JSON list of C-alpha atoms in Angstrom, two decimals:
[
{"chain": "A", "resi": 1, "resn": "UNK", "atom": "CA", "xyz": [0.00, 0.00, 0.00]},
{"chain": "A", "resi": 2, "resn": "UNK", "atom": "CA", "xyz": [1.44, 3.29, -1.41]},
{"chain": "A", "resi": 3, "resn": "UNK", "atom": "CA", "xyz": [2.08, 6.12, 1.75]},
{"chain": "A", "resi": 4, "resn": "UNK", "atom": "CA", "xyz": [1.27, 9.48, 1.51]},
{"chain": "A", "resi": 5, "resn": "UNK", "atom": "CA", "xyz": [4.97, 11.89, 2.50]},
{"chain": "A", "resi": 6, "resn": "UNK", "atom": "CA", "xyz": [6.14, 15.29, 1.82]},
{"chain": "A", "resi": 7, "resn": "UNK", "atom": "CA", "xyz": [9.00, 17.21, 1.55]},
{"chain": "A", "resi": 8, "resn": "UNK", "atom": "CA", "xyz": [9.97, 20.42, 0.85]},
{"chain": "A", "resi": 9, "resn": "UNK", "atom": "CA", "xyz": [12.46, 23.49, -0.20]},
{"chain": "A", "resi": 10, "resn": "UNK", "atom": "CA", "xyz": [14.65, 21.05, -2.08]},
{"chain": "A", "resi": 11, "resn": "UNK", "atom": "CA", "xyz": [16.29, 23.57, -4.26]},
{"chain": "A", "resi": 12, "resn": "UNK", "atom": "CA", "xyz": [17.90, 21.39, -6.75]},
{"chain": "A", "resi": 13, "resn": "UNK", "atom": "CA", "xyz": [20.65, 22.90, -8.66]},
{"chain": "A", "resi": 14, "resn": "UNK", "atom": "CA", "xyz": [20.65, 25.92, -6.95]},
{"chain": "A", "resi": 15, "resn": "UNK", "atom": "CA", "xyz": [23.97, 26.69, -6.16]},
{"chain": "A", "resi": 16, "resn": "UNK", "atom": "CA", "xyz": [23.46, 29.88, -4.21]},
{"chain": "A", "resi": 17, "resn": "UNK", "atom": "CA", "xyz": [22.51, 27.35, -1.26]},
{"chain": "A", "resi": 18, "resn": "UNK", "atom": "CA", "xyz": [26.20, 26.38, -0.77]},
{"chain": "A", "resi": 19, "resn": "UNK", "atom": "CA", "xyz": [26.86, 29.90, 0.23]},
{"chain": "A", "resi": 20, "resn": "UNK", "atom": "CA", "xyz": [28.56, 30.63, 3.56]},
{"chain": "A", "resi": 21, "resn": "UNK", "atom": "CA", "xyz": [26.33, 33.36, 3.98]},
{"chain": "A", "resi": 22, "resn": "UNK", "atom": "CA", "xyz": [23.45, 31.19, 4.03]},
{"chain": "A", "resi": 23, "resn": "UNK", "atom": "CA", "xyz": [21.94, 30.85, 7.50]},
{"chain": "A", "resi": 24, "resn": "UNK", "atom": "CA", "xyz": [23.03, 27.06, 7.38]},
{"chain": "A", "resi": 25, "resn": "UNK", "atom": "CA", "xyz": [25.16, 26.33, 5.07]},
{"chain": "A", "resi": 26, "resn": "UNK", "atom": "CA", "xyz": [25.53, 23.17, 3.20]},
{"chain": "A", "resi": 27, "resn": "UNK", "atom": "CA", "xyz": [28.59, 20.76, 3.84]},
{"chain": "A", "resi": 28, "resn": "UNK", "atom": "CA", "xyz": [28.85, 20.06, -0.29]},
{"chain": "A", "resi": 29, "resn": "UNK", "atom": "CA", "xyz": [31.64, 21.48, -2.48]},
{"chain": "A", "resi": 30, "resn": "UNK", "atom": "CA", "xyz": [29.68, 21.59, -5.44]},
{"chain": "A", "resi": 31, "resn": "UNK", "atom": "CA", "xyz": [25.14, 21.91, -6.41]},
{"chain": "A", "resi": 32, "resn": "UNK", "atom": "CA", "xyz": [25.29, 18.23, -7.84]},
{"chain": "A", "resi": 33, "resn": "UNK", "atom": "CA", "xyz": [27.38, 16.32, -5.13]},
{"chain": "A", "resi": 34, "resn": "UNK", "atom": "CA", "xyz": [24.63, 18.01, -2.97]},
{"chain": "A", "resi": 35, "resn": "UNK", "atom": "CA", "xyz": [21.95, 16.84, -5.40]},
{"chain": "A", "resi": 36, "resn": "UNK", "atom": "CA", "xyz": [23.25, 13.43, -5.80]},
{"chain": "A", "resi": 37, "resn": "UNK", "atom": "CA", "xyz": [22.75, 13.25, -1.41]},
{"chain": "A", "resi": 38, "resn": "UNK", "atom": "CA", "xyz": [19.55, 14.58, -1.87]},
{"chain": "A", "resi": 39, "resn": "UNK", "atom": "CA", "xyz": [18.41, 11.99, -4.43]},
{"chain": "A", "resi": 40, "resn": "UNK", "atom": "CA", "xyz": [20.19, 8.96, -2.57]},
{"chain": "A", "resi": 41, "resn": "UNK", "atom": "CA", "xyz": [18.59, 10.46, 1.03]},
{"chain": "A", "resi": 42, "resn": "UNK", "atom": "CA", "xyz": [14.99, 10.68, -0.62]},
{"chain": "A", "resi": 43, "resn": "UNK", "atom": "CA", "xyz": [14.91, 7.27, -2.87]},
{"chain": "A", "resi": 44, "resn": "UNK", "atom": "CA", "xyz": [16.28, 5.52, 0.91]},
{"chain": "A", "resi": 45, "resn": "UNK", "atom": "CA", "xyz": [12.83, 7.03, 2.34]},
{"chain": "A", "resi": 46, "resn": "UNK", "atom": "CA", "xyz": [10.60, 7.04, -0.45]},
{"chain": "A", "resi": 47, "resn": "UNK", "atom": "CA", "xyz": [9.15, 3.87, -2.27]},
{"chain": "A", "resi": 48, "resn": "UNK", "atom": "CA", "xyz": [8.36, 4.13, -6.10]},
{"chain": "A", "resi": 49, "resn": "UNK", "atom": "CA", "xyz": [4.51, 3.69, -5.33]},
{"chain": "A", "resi": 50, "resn": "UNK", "atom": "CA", "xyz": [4.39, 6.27, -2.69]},
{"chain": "A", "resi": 51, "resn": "UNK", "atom": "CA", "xyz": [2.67, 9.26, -2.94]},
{"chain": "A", "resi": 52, "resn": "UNK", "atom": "CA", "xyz": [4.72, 12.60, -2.36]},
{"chain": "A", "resi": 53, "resn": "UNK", "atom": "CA", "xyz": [3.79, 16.29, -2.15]},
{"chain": "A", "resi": 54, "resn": "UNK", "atom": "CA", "xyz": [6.55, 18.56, -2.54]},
{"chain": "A", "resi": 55, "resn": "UNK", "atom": "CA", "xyz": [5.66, 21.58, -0.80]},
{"chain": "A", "resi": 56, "resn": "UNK", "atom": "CA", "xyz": [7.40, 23.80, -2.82]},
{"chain": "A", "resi": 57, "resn": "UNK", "atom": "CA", "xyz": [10.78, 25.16, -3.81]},
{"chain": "A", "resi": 58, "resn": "UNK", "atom": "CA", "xyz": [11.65, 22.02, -5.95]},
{"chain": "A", "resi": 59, "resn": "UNK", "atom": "CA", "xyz": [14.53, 23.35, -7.82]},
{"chain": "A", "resi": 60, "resn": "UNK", "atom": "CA", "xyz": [15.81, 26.63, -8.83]},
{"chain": "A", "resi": 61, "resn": "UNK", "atom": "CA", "xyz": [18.45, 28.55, -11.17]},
{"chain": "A", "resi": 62, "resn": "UNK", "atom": "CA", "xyz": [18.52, 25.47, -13.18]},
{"chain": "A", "resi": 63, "resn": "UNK", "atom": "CA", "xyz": [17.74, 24.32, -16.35]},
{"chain": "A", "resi": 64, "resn": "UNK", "atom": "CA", "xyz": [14.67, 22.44, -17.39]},
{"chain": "A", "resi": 65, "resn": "UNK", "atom": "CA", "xyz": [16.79, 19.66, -18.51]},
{"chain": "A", "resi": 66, "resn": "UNK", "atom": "CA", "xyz": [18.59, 19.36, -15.15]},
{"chain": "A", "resi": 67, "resn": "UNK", "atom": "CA", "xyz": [15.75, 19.44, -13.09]},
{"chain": "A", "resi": 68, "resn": "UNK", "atom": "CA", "xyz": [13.98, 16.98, -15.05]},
{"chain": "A", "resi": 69, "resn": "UNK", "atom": "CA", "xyz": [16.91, 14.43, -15.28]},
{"chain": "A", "resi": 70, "resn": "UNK", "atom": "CA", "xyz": [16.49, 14.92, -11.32]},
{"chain": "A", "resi": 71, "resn": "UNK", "atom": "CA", "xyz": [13.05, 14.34, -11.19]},
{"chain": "A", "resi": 72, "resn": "UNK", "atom": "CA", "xyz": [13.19, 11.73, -12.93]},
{"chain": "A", "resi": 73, "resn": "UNK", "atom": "CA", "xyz": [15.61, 9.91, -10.61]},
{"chain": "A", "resi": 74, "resn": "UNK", "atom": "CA", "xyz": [13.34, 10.18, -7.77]},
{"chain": "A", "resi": 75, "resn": "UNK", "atom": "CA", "xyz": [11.31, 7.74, -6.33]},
{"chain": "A", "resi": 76, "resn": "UNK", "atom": "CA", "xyz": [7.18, 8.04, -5.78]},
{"chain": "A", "resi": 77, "resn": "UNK", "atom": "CA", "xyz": [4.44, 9.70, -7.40]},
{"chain": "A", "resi": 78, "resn": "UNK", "atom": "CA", "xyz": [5.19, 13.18, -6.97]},
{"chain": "A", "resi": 79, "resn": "UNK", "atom": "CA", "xyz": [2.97, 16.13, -6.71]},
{"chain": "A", "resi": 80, "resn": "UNK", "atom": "CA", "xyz": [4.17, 19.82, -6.28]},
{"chain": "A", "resi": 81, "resn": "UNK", "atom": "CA", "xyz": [2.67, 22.45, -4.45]},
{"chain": "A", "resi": 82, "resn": "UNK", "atom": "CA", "xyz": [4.14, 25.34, -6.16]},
{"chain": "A", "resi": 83, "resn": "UNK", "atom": "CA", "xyz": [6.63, 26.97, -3.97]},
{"chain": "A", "resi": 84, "resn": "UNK", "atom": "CA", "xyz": [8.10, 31.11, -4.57]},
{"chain": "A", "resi": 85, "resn": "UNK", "atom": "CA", "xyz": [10.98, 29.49, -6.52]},
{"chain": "A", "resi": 86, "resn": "UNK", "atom": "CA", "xyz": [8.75, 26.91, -8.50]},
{"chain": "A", "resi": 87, "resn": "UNK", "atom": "CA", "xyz": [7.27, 30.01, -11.27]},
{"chain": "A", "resi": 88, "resn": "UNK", "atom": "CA", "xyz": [8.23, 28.81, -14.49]},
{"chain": "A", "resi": 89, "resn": "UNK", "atom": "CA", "xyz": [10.91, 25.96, -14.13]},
{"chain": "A", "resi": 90, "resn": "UNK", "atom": "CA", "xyz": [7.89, 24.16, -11.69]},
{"chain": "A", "resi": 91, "resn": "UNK", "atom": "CA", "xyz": [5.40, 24.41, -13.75]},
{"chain": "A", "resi": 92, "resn": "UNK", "atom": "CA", "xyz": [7.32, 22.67, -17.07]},
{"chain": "A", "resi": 93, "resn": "UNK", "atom": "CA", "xyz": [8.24, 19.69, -15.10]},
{"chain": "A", "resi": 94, "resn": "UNK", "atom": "CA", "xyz": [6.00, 16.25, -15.18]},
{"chain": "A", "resi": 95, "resn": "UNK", "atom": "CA", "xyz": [4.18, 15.92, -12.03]},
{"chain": "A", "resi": 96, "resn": "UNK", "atom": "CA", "xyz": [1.81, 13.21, -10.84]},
{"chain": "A", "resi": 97, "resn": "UNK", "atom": "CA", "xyz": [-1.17, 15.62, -10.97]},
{"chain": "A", "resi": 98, "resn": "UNK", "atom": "CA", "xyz": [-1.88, 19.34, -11.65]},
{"chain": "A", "resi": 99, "resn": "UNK", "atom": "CA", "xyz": [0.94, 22.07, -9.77]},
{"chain": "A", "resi": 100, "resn": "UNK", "atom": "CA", "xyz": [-1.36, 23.89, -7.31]},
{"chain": "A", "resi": 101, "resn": "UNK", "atom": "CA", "xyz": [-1.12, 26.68, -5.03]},
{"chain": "A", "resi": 102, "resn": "UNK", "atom": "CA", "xyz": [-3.10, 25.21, -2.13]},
{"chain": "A", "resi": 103, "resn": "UNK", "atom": "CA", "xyz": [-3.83, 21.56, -1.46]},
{"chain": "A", "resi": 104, "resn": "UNK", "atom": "CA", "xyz": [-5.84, 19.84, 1.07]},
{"chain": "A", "resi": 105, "resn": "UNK", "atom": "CA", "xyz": [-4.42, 16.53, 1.66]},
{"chain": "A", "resi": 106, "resn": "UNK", "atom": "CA", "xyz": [-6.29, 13.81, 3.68]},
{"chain": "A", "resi": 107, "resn": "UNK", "atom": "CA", "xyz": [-3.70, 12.58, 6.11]},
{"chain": "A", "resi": 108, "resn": "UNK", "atom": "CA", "xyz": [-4.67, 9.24, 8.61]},
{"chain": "A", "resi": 109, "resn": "UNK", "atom": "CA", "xyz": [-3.57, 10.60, 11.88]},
{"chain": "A", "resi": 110, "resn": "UNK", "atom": "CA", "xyz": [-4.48, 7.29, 13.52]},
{"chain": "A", "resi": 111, "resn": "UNK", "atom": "CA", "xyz": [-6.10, 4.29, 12.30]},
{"chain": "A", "resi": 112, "resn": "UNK", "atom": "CA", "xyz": [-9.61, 5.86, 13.49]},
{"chain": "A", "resi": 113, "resn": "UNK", "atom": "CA", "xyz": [-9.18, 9.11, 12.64]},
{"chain": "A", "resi": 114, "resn": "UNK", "atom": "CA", "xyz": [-8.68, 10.61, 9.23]},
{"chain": "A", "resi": 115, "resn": "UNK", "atom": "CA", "xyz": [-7.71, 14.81, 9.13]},
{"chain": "A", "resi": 116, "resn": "UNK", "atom": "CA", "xyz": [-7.73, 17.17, 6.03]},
{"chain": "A", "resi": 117, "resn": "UNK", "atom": "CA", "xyz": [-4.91, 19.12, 5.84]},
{"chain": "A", "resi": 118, "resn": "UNK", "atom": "CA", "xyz": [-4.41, 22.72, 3.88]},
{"chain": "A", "resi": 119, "resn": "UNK", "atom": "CA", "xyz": [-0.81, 22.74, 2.86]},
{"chain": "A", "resi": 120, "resn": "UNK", "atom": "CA", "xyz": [1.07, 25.99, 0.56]},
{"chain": "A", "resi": 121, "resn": "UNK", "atom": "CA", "xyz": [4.19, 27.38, 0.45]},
{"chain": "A", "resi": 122, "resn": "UNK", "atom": "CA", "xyz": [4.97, 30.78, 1.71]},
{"chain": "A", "resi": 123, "resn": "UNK", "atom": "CA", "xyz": [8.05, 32.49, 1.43]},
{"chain": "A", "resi": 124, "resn": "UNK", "atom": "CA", "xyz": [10.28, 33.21, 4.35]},
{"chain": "A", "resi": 125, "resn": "UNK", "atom": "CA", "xyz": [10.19, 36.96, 5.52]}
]
């Protein structure tokens, strides 16, 4: 049975992320050797039937032709909720469904007890 998981903020091949002056910067030398984690942490957690919402952010300052050679890579149906970052290079990417804004998402909290939850992406201030 296929799980329902999200992520988010994933920023593939953006390599202003590696900056120092980031709040937290990342421990790669280079966008793809921190891309190729990302990929190898997220197929380790995520099952090729599994359902995913990305809740934005996907990748940025990329081509389309890197961030779809990414996607592709990646286990699990994947849906995106478009994030600030996702105008344009989000929306020309394959996605298991329509990009949205705003998604309720019917999570099982407990085996009795099913919730709808509103996710979107908002910027950081």
């Amino acid at each position: 049975m296929p799980r329902t998981l999200f992520s988010a903020d994933t920023h593939f091949g953006h390599r202003g992320i590696l900056s120092p002056r980031m709040p937290r910067p990342r421990p790669f030398d280079t966008i793809e050797a921190h891309d190729e984690a990302l990929v190898a942490a997220w197929n380790k957690a995520v099952r090729p039937n599994d359902i995913v919402w990305h809740l934005g952010d996907f990748a940025y300052k990329c081509g389309l032709d890197y961030a779809a050679a990414v996607q592709a890579r990646l286990h699990g149906r994947i849906h995106l909720i478009r994030g600030n970052h996702d105008h344009g290079l989000g929306d020309r990417l394959q996605w298991a469904g329509p990009v949205v804004d705003v998604q309720r998402v019917f999570v099982r909290i407990h085996p009795a007890w099913t919730a709808g939850v509103l996710f979107r992406h908002d910027a950081a201030d």
